[in-house]
mmCIF file of C-alpha atoms and ligand atoms in Angstrom:
data_model
loop_
_atom_site.group_PDB
_atom_site.id
_atom_site.type_symbol
_atom_site.label_atom_id
_atom_site.label_comp_id
_atom_site.label_asym_id
_atom_site.label_seq_id
_atom_site.Cartn_x
_atom_site.Cartn_y
_atom_site.Cartn_z
ATOM 1 C CA MET N 257 -21.675 -6.004 21.577
ATOM 2 C CA LEU N 258 -23.320 -2.959 23.225
ATOM 3 C CA GLU N 259 -19.913 -1.820 24.495
ATOM 4 C CA ILE N 260 -18.441 -2.049 20.952
ATOM 5 C CA LEU N 261 -21.391 -0.066 19.566
ATOM 6 C CA SER N 262 -21.109 2.700 22.152
ATOM 7 C CA GLN N 263 -17.340 2.834 21.638
ATOM 8 C CA HIS N 264 -17.963 3.242 17.900
ATOM 9 C CA MET N 265 -20.467 6.059 18.576
ATOM 10 C CA ARG N 266 -18.036 7.831 20.928
ATOM 11 C CA GLN N 267 -15.314 7.641 18.282
ATOM 12 C CA LEU N 268 -17.666 8.999 15.599
ATOM 13 C CA GLU N 269 -18.615 11.939 17.836
ATOM 14 C CA ALA N 270 -14.954 12.682 18.570
ATOM 15 C CA PHE N 271 -14.207 12.586 14.811
ATOM 16 C CA ARG N 272 -17.177 14.909 14.109
ATOM 17 C CA ALA N 273 -16.008 17.403 16.751
ATOM 18 C CA ASP N 274 -12.379 17.381 15.512
ATOM 19 C CA VAL N 275 -13.441 17.927 11.884
ATOM 20 C CA ALA N 276 -15.829 20.783 12.781
ATOM 21 C CA LEU N 277 -13.139 22.477 14.872
ATOM 22 C CA GLY N 278 -10.211 21.746 12.558
ATOM 23 C CA LEU N 279 -11.886 23.032 9.384
ATOM 24 C CA SER N 280 -13.144 26.199 11.118
ATOM 25 C CA GLN N 281 -9.645 27.396 11.943
ATOM 26 C CA THR N 282 -7.738 29.996 9.931
ATOM 27 C CA ARG N 283 -5.059 27.358 9.380
ATOM 28 C CA LYS N 284 -7.146 24.261 8.770
ATOM 29 C CA ARG N 285 -5.832 21.095 10.405
ATOM 30 C CA LEU N 286 -7.031 17.632 11.397
ATOM 31 C CA PRO N 287 -5.417 15.290 13.958
ATOM 32 C CA SER N 288 -3.420 12.573 12.203
ATOM 33 C CA ARG N 289 -5.168 9.790 14.162
ATOM 34 C CA TRP N 290 -8.164 10.099 11.803
ATOM 35 C CA LEU N 291 -6.012 9.007 8.834
ATOM 36 C CA TYR N 292 -6.322 5.486 10.230
ATOM 37 C CA ASP N 293 -9.697 4.015 9.392
ATOM 38 C CA ASN N 294 -9.559 0.426 8.118
ATOM 39 C CA ARG N 295 -8.650 1.566 4.584
ATOM 40 C CA GLY N 296 -6.062 4.019 5.965
ATOM 41 C CA CYS N 297 -4.391 1.180 7.914
ATOM 42 C CA GLU N 298 -4.310 -0.973 4.769
ATOM 43 C CA ILE N 299 -2.724 1.839 2.735
ATOM 44 C CA PHE N 300 -0.225 2.476 5.539
ATOM 45 C CA GLU N 301 0.891 -1.173 5.279
ATOM 46 C CA GLU N 302 1.468 -0.571 1.528
ATOM 47 C CA ILE N 303 3.566 2.496 2.416
ATOM 48 C CA THR N 304 5.783 0.395 4.686
ATOM 49 C CA ARG N 305 6.744 -1.736 1.651
ATOM 50 C CA LEU N 306 7.730 1.218 -0.583
ATOM 51 C CA GLU N 307 11.343 1.684 -1.594
ATOM 52 C CA GLU N 308 11.235 5.347 -0.487
ATOM 53 C CA TYR N 309 9.849 4.499 2.973
ATOM 54 C CA TYR N 310 13.115 3.685 4.792
ATOM 55 C CA PRO N 311 11.739 3.839 8.433
ATOM 56 C CA THR N 312 10.034 0.423 8.517
ATOM 57 C CA ARG N 313 12.929 -1.358 6.786
ATOM 58 C CA THR N 314 15.494 0.283 9.047
ATOM 59 C CA GLU N 315 13.610 -0.231 12.311
ATOM 60 C CA THR N 316 12.888 -3.874 11.430
ATOM 61 C CA ALA N 317 16.604 -4.494 10.782
ATOM 62 C CA ILE N 318 17.544 -2.893 14.135
ATOM 63 C CA LEU N 319 14.969 -5.063 15.908
ATOM 64 C CA ARG N 320 16.216 -8.251 14.239
ATOM 65 C CA GLU N 321 19.841 -7.402 14.953
ATOM 66 C CA ASN N 322 19.197 -6.621 18.643
ATOM 67 C CA ALA N 323 16.186 -8.835 19.419
ATOM 68 C CA ARG N 324 18.020 -10.790 22.141
ATOM 69 C CA GLU N 325 19.194 -7.663 23.976
ATOM 70 C CA ILE N 326 15.819 -5.923 23.689
ATOM 71 C CA ALA N 327 14.072 -9.064 24.967
ATOM 72 C CA ASP N 328 16.484 -9.222 27.931
ATOM 73 C CA PHE N 329 15.687 -5.588 28.641
ATOM 74 C CA CYS N 330 11.978 -6.537 28.904
ATOM 75 C CA GLY N 331 12.825 -9.459 31.181
ATOM 76 C CA GLU N 332 11.209 -12.864 31.554
ATOM 77 C CA ARG N 333 7.414 -13.345 31.744
ATOM 78 C CA ALA N 334 7.012 -9.931 30.143
ATOM 79 C CA VAL N 335 3.771 -8.011 29.827
ATOM 80 C CA LEU N 336 3.941 -6.095 26.550
ATOM 81 C CA LEU N 337 1.715 -3.059 25.924
ATOM 82 C CA GLU N 338 1.920 -1.882 22.321
ATOM 83 C CA TYR N 339 0.708 1.648 21.471
ATOM 84 C CA GLY N 340 -0.486 2.103 17.860
ATOM 85 C CA ALA N 341 -0.030 -1.600 17.140
ATOM 86 C CA GLY N 342 -1.326 -1.525 13.538
ATOM 87 C CA ALA N 343 -0.528 -4.848 11.862
ATOM 88 C CA GLY N 344 1.994 -5.702 14.607
ATOM 89 C CA ILE N 345 4.506 -7.093 12.093
ATOM 90 C CA LYS N 346 7.601 -5.882 13.980
ATOM 91 C CA THR N 347 6.050 -6.998 17.253
ATOM 92 C CA GLU N 348 6.341 -10.620 16.132
ATOM 93 C CA ILE N 349 10.141 -10.232 16.076
ATOM 94 C CA LEU N 350 10.146 -8.995 19.680
ATOM 95 C CA ILE N 351 7.624 -11.543 21.004
ATOM 96 C CA ASP N 352 9.584 -14.351 19.317
ATOM 97 C CA ALA N 353 12.678 -13.301 21.265
ATOM 98 C CA LEU N 354 10.947 -12.829 24.660
ATOM 99 C CA ASP N 355 11.444 -15.390 27.417
ATOM 100 C CA SER N 356 7.965 -16.862 28.294
ATOM 101 C CA PRO N 357 5.941 -13.664 27.670
ATOM 102 C CA LYS N 358 2.689 -13.611 29.655
ATOM 103 C CA LEU N 359 0.465 -10.945 28.133
ATOM 104 C CA TYR N 360 0.268 -8.825 24.986
ATOM 105 C CA VAL N 361 -1.975 -5.729 24.974
ATOM 106 C CA PRO N 362 -2.153 -4.179 21.490
ATOM 107 C CA ILE N 363 -3.697 -0.690 21.625
ATOM 108 C CA ASP N 364 -5.004 1.103 18.548
ATOM 109 C CA ILE N 365 -7.656 3.614 17.514
ATOM 110 C CA ALA N 366 -8.527 1.529 14.421
ATOM 111 C CA GLY N 367 -10.716 -1.207 15.946
ATOM 112 C CA GLU N 368 -11.566 -3.189 12.805
ATOM 113 C CA PHE N 369 -7.929 -3.425 11.730
ATOM 114 C CA LEU N 370 -6.884 -4.293 15.299
ATOM 115 C CA ASP N 371 -9.321 -7.246 15.250
ATOM 116 C CA GLU N 372 -7.452 -8.738 12.270
ATOM 117 C CA THR N 373 -4.099 -8.241 14.006
ATOM 118 C CA VAL N 374 -5.385 -9.984 17.132
ATOM 119 C CA VAL N 375 -6.600 -13.010 15.131
ATOM 120 C CA ARG N 376 -3.175 -13.289 13.496
ATOM 121 C CA MET N 377 -1.261 -12.875 16.778
ATOM 122 C CA ARG N 378 -3.386 -15.442 18.640
ATOM 123 C CA ARG N 379 -2.766 -17.951 15.840
ATOM 124 C CA ARG N 380 0.963 -17.174 15.779
ATOM 125 C CA PHE N 381 1.426 -17.158 19.605
ATOM 126 C CA PRO N 382 -1.292 -19.456 21.037
ATOM 127 C CA ASP N 383 0.285 -19.551 24.523
ATOM 128 C CA LEU N 384 0.391 -15.793 24.868
ATOM 129 C CA GLN N 385 -2.716 -14.097 26.245
ATOM 130 C CA THR N 386 -3.691 -11.196 23.948
ATOM 131 C CA LEU N 387 -6.040 -8.502 25.275
ATOM 132 C CA PRO N 388 -6.715 -5.759 22.676
ATOM 133 C CA VAL N 389 -7.721 -2.237 23.635
ATOM 134 C CA VAL N 390 -9.391 0.180 21.205
ATOM 135 C CA ALA N 391 -8.403 3.637 22.448
ATOM 136 C CA ASP N 392 -6.952 6.992 21.488
ATOM 137 C CA PHE N 393 -3.591 6.940 23.252
ATOM 138 C CA THR N 394 -3.502 10.765 23.414
ATOM 139 C CA ALA N 395 -6.473 10.595 25.816
ATOM 140 C CA GLU N 396 -6.612 8.919 29.250
ATOM 141 C CA PHE N 397 -7.544 5.225 29.266
ATOM 142 C CA GLU N 398 -6.959 2.172 31.444
ATOM 143 C CA ILE N 399 -5.145 -1.089 30.720
ATOM 144 C CA PRO N 400 -7.281 -4.185 31.480
ATOM 145 C CA ARG N 401 -6.130 -6.378 34.323
ATOM 146 C CA GLY N 402 -4.645 -9.531 32.832
ATOM 147 C CA VAL N 403 -2.675 -12.531 34.009
ATOM 148 C CA PRO N 404 0.115 -11.614 36.419
ATOM 149 C CA GLY N 405 3.496 -11.502 34.732
ATOM 150 C CA GLY N 406 6.915 -9.892 35.028
ATOM 151 C CA ARG N 407 7.798 -6.351 34.234
ATOM 152 C CA ARG N 408 5.519 -4.272 32.013
ATOM 153 C CA SER N 409 7.084 -2.858 28.861
ATOM 154 C CA ALA N 410 5.495 -0.309 26.570
ATOM 155 C CA PHE N 411 6.387 -0.870 22.919
ATOM 156 C CA PHE N 412 5.919 2.126 20.605
ATOM 157 C CA PRO N 413 7.525 1.410 17.214
ATOM 158 C CA GLY N 414 6.919 2.995 13.793
ATOM 159 C CA SER N 415 8.146 6.468 14.877
ATOM 160 C CA THR N 416 4.477 7.163 15.708
ATOM 161 C CA MET N 417 5.763 9.260 18.642
ATOM 162 C CA GLY N 418 6.886 11.765 15.980
ATOM 163 C CA ASN N 419 3.204 12.423 15.152
ATOM 164 C CA LEU N 420 2.635 13.908 18.606
ATOM 165 C CA ASP N 421 3.227 17.595 19.362
ATOM 166 C CA ALA N 422 5.212 18.676 22.435
ATOM 167 C CA HIS N 423 2.133 18.830 24.688
ATOM 168 C CA GLU N 424 0.823 15.416 23.518
ATOM 169 C CA THR N 425 4.294 13.873 23.915
ATOM 170 C CA LYS N 426 4.444 15.030 27.534
ATOM 171 C CA GLY N 427 0.968 13.624 28.270
ATOM 172 C CA PHE N 428 1.770 10.376 26.464
ATOM 173 C CA LEU N 429 4.977 9.784 28.458
ATOM 174 C CA ARG N 430 3.087 10.495 31.689
ATOM 175 C CA GLN N 431 0.286 8.061 30.759
ATOM 176 C CA VAL N 432 2.693 5.268 29.719
ATOM 177 C CA ARG N 433 4.574 5.663 33.009
ATOM 178 C CA ARG N 434 1.274 5.195 34.849
ATOM 179 C CA HIS N 435 0.413 2.133 32.702
ATOM 180 C CA VAL N 436 3.733 0.312 33.224
ATOM 181 C CA GLY N 437 4.230 1.238 36.904
ATOM 182 C CA SER N 438 7.353 1.676 38.965
ATOM 183 C CA ARG N 439 9.438 -1.191 37.523
ATOM 184 C CA GLY N 440 8.215 -0.518 34.017
ATOM 185 C CA ALA N 441 10.070 0.037 30.763
ATOM 186 C CA ALA N 442 9.442 1.518 27.328
ATOM 187 C CA ILE N 443 10.902 0.678 23.934
ATOM 188 C CA ILE N 444 10.360 3.535 21.516
ATOM 189 C CA GLY N 445 11.253 3.734 17.803
ATOM 190 C CA VAL N 446 12.403 7.206 16.751
ATOM 191 C CA ASP N 447 13.169 8.506 13.275
ATOM 192 C CA LEU N 448 16.334 10.625 13.298
ATOM 193 C CA LYS N 449 17.044 13.899 11.461
ATOM 194 C CA LYS N 450 18.571 13.437 8.031
ATOM 195 C CA ASP N 451 18.865 15.062 4.614
ATOM 196 C CA LEU N 452 15.663 16.258 2.945
ATOM 197 C CA SER N 453 16.443 14.244 -0.205
ATOM 198 C CA THR N 454 15.800 11.104 1.891
ATOM 199 C CA LEU N 455 13.053 12.499 4.123
ATOM 200 C CA LEU N 456 10.660 14.068 1.626
ATOM 201 C CA PRO N 457 10.305 11.122 -0.840
ATOM 202 C CA ALA N 458 9.423 8.899 2.156
ATOM 203 C CA TYR N 459 6.246 11.005 2.474
ATOM 204 C CA ASP N 460 5.678 11.629 -1.249
ATOM 205 C CA ASP N 461 6.462 8.436 -3.172
ATOM 206 C CA ARG N 462 6.495 8.076 -6.961
ATOM 207 C CA GLU N 463 3.594 5.616 -7.028
ATOM 208 C CA GLY N 464 1.294 7.985 -5.127
ATOM 209 C CA VAL N 465 0.572 5.570 -2.272
ATOM 210 C CA THR N 466 1.154 8.250 0.400
ATOM 211 C CA ALA N 467 -1.059 10.622 -1.600
ATOM 212 C CA ALA N 468 -3.832 7.982 -1.528
ATOM 213 C CA PHE N 469 -3.302 7.578 2.247
ATOM 214 C CA ASN N 470 -3.717 11.330 2.796
ATOM 215 C CA LEU N 471 -6.682 11.734 0.405
ATOM 216 C CA ASN N 472 -8.445 8.762 2.054
ATOM 217 C CA LEU N 473 -9.157 11.113 4.979
ATOM 218 C CA LEU N 474 -11.522 13.097 2.725
ATOM 219 C CA ALA N 475 -13.274 9.879 1.658
ATOM 220 C CA ARG N 476 -13.658 8.983 5.349
ATOM 221 C CA ILE N 477 -15.205 12.390 6.128
ATOM 222 C CA ASN N 478 -17.618 11.951 3.203
ATOM 223 C CA ARG N 479 -18.590 8.441 4.306
ATOM 224 C CA GLU N 480 -18.825 8.890 8.073
ATOM 225 C CA LEU N 481 -19.869 12.544 8.373
ATOM 226 C CA GLY N 482 -21.847 13.062 5.157
ATOM 227 C CA GLY N 483 -19.240 15.369 3.597
ATOM 228 C CA ASP N 484 -19.090 16.328 -0.081
ATOM 229 C CA PHE N 485 -15.318 16.658 -0.583
ATOM 230 C CA SER N 486 -14.345 16.097 -4.188
ATOM 231 C CA HIS N 487 -11.218 13.961 -4.382
ATOM 232 C CA GLU N 488 -10.082 15.658 -7.624
ATOM 233 C CA CYS N 489 -10.148 19.138 -6.052
ATOM 234 C CA PHE N 490 -7.368 18.380 -3.527
ATOM 235 C CA ALA N 491 -3.754 17.283 -3.906
ATOM 236 C CA HIS N 492 -1.299 15.696 -1.478
ATOM 237 C CA GLU N 493 1.779 17.681 -0.465
ATOM 238 C CA ALA N 494 4.722 16.811 1.810
ATOM 239 C CA ARG N 495 6.800 19.722 3.097
ATOM 240 C CA TRP N 496 9.576 20.243 5.618
ATOM 241 C CA SER N 497 9.040 22.551 8.601
ATOM 242 C CA GLU N 498 12.388 23.664 10.013
ATOM 243 C CA ALA N 499 10.673 25.281 13.023
ATOM 244 C CA GLU N 500 8.994 21.988 13.993
ATOM 245 C CA SER N 501 11.765 19.711 12.667
ATOM 246 C CA ALA N 502 8.977 17.767 10.963
ATOM 247 C CA VAL N 503 7.771 16.534 7.610
ATOM 248 C CA GLU N 504 4.220 17.816 7.300
ATOM 249 C CA MET N 505 1.493 16.309 5.144
ATOM 250 C CA HIS N 506 -1.073 18.699 3.708
ATOM 251 C CA LEU N 507 -4.110 18.459 1.431
ATOM 252 C CA VAL N 508 -3.984 21.433 -0.935
ATOM 253 C CA SER N 509 -7.170 22.911 -2.370
ATOM 254 C CA LEU N 510 -6.755 23.104 -6.155
ATOM 255 C CA CYS N 511 -9.469 25.753 -6.622
ATOM 256 C CA GLU N 512 -11.715 28.143 -4.747
ATOM 257 C CA GLN N 513 -14.476 25.951 -3.351
ATOM 258 C CA VAL N 514 -17.033 25.445 -0.595
ATOM 259 C CA VAL N 515 -17.296 22.011 1.047
ATOM 260 C CA THR N 516 -20.189 20.894 3.243
ATOM 261 C CA VAL N 517 -19.672 18.491 6.140
ATOM 262 C CA ASP N 518 -22.484 17.528 8.466
ATOM 263 C CA GLY N 519 -24.528 20.510 7.197
ATOM 264 C CA GLN N 520 -21.701 22.987 7.935
ATOM 265 C CA ARG N 521 -20.046 24.921 5.060
ATOM 266 C CA PHE N 522 -16.281 25.438 4.847
ATOM 267 C CA ALA N 523 -14.732 27.785 2.277
ATOM 268 C CA PHE N 524 -11.327 27.075 0.699
ATOM 269 C CA GLN N 525 -9.128 29.463 -1.304
ATOM 270 C CA THR N 526 -6.985 28.073 -4.127
ATOM 271 C CA GLY N 527 -3.759 26.792 -2.541
ATOM 272 C CA GLU N 528 -5.168 26.773 0.997
ATOM 273 C CA THR N 529 -4.321 23.560 2.854
ATOM 274 C CA ILE N 530 -5.536 21.163 5.528
ATOM 275 C CA HIS N 531 -2.562 20.089 7.651
ATOM 276 C CA THR N 532 -3.144 16.374 8.291
ATOM 277 C CA GLU N 533 0.073 15.028 9.868
ATOM 278 C CA SER N 534 3.434 16.078 11.264
ATOM 279 C CA SER N 535 6.253 13.542 11.557
ATOM 280 C CA ARG N 536 8.836 15.025 13.890
ATOM 281 C CA LYS N 537 12.473 14.043 13.428
ATOM 282 C CA TYR N 538 14.731 14.026 16.468
ATOM 283 C CA ASP N 539 18.421 13.924 17.160
ATOM 284 C CA VAL N 540 19.520 11.535 19.916
ATOM 285 C CA ARG N 541 20.262 14.282 22.479
ATOM 286 C CA GLY N 542 16.983 16.065 21.740
ATOM 287 C CA PHE N 543 14.949 12.885 22.272
ATOM 288 C CA MET N 544 16.849 12.113 25.503
ATOM 289 C CA ASP N 545 15.971 15.588 26.813
ATOM 290 C CA VAL N 546 12.274 15.036 26.023
ATOM 291 C CA VAL N 547 12.025 11.657 27.786
ATOM 292 C CA GLU N 548 14.178 12.678 30.761
ATOM 293 C CA ASP N 549 11.900 15.681 31.189
ATOM 294 C CA GLY N 550 9.003 13.172 31.310
ATOM 295 C CA ARG N 551 10.736 11.247 34.150
ATOM 296 C CA TRP N 552 12.131 8.364 32.123
ATOM 297 C CA SER N 553 15.815 7.432 32.018
ATOM 298 C CA VAL N 554 17.538 6.238 28.856
ATOM 299 C CA SER N 555 19.056 2.795 29.529
ATOM 300 C CA ALA N 556 19.895 1.698 25.980
ATOM 301 C CA ILE N 557 19.961 2.969 22.408
ATOM 302 C CA TRP N 558 19.967 0.612 19.433
ATOM 303 C CA SER N 559 20.590 2.094 15.984
ATOM 304 C CA ASP N 560 21.590 1.244 12.399
ATOM 305 C CA PRO N 561 25.071 1.853 10.933
ATOM 306 C CA ASP N 562 23.870 4.989 9.056
ATOM 307 C CA ARG N 563 22.127 6.419 12.159
ATOM 308 C CA ARG N 564 18.846 6.794 10.274
ATOM 309 C CA PHE N 565 16.667 5.460 13.067
ATOM 310 C CA ALA N 566 17.020 4.646 16.763
ATOM 311 C CA ILE N 567 15.208 2.420 19.221
ATOM 312 C CA PHE N 568 15.399 3.731 22.791
ATOM 313 C CA GLY N 569 15.155 1.474 25.859
ATOM 314 C CA LEU N 570 13.742 3.532 28.743
ATOM 315 C CA ASP N 571 13.195 2.852 32.431
ATOM 316 C CA ALA N 572 10.502 4.684 34.361
ATOM 317 C CA THR N 573 11.940 6.778 37.204
ATOM 318 C CA TRP N 574 9.919 7.608 40.356
HETATM 319 C C1 SAM T 122 2.558 4.918 11.829
HETATM 320 S S1 SAM T 122 1.413 3.592 12.127
HETATM 321 C C2 SAM T 122 2.507 2.433 12.908
HETATM 322 C C3 SAM T 122 1.990 1.018 12.847
HETATM 323 C C4 SAM T 122 2.946 -0.031 13.424
HETATM 324 N N1 SAM T 122 3.129 0.147 14.867
HETATM 325 C C5 SAM T 122 4.289 0.026 12.747
HETATM 326 O O1 SAM T 122 5.288 0.240 13.446
HETATM 327 O O2 SAM T 122 4.363 -0.176 11.538
HETATM 328 C C6 SAM T 122 0.506 4.276 13.467
HETATM 329 C C7 SAM T 122 -0.480 3.328 14.147
HETATM 330 O O3 SAM T 122 -0.966 3.980 15.320
HETATM 331 C C8 SAM T 122 -2.383 4.062 15.317
HETATM 332 N N2 SAM T 122 -2.713 5.369 15.893
HETATM 333 C C9 SAM T 122 -2.414 6.592 15.379
HETATM 334 N N3 SAM T 122 -2.811 7.550 16.234
HETATM 335 C C10 SAM T 122 -3.381 6.910 17.295
HETATM 336 C C11 SAM T 122 -3.969 7.369 18.517
HETATM 337 N N4 SAM T 122 -4.073 8.653 18.799
HETATM 338 N N5 SAM T 122 -4.407 6.434 19.384
HETATM 339 C C12 SAM T 122 -4.310 5.092 19.110
HETATM 340 N N6 SAM T 122 -3.769 4.612 17.977
HETATM 341 C C13 SAM T 122 -3.305 5.516 17.087
HETATM 342 C C14 SAM T 122 -2.806 3.919 13.873
HETATM 343 O O4 SAM T 122 -4.100 3.392 13.743
HETATM 344 C C15 SAM T 122 -1.712 3.007 13.310
HETATM 345 O O5 SAM T 122 -2.042 1.658 13.455
#
């Protein structure tokens, strides 16, 4: 109980520091991890069911189609570490296909939402030991020692890797290699480059669910840090950055205004934005270069017929 409380306090302090720093910059920005409080996770699940949001549908189909092969890649008695587990819906497909899996370690920054996922997974897979970890995977953390099993595989679906910048990606690949060890593997879902007429609606749907997801960050700042953001004074925007090969989410100030957070005042011009998320899109060669640079070798690539999305099977090299 005390550990949970101190973890909660540490997370709150990290959030406070990121908001103070991010809103003080000339180009205001906040790390995308803070989009995921409990409400943010719930809205994200709604996004995954939208017609415009092709990534979840496509990745799920690839997983179903190739479940046997991906499970063989993990090997028998697998230990599965899942980064950014969320609701773990796709994970059920993989665990179902695994041969006598020994341990499942779902890792997520959103502790309350992770608790619900763990309850569901334990009910669904009673013979599989599940050891959740609440952590920010862009920072260093340790994996708890669990029952001995076969090879360790890191599972990172949802194209969440695309939310990391080049520096974070490098650090993430290094940390995962350390977590899985010398015989370890990684299975990473990657959204591929495609036309903007498909990409942009996926981050700006007609029903406004993605807008609600983005604006929820302001509600979180108000609730947790005593901010006075007015929901009506900001609008959601999705835009393409050619330089970053990413769809960016912004919150646009609709007027000149001053917002107070934690006693600190932040001025906004009309049209000024807070950059809240980047979702990088890769081509296959580009992603291979990134992981090979991080001392992983590409052993398999599973994709859909339209090459919208790819799941990479990686082996750690030493
Ligand atoms: C795009 S969602 C993907 C959810 C799920 N894996 C899927 O494929 O649908 C990203 C998930 O990663 C978590 N997350 C985002 N940034 C994180 C970070 N820095 N550390 C740990 N978890 C993070 C979020 O809470 C959320 O559950």
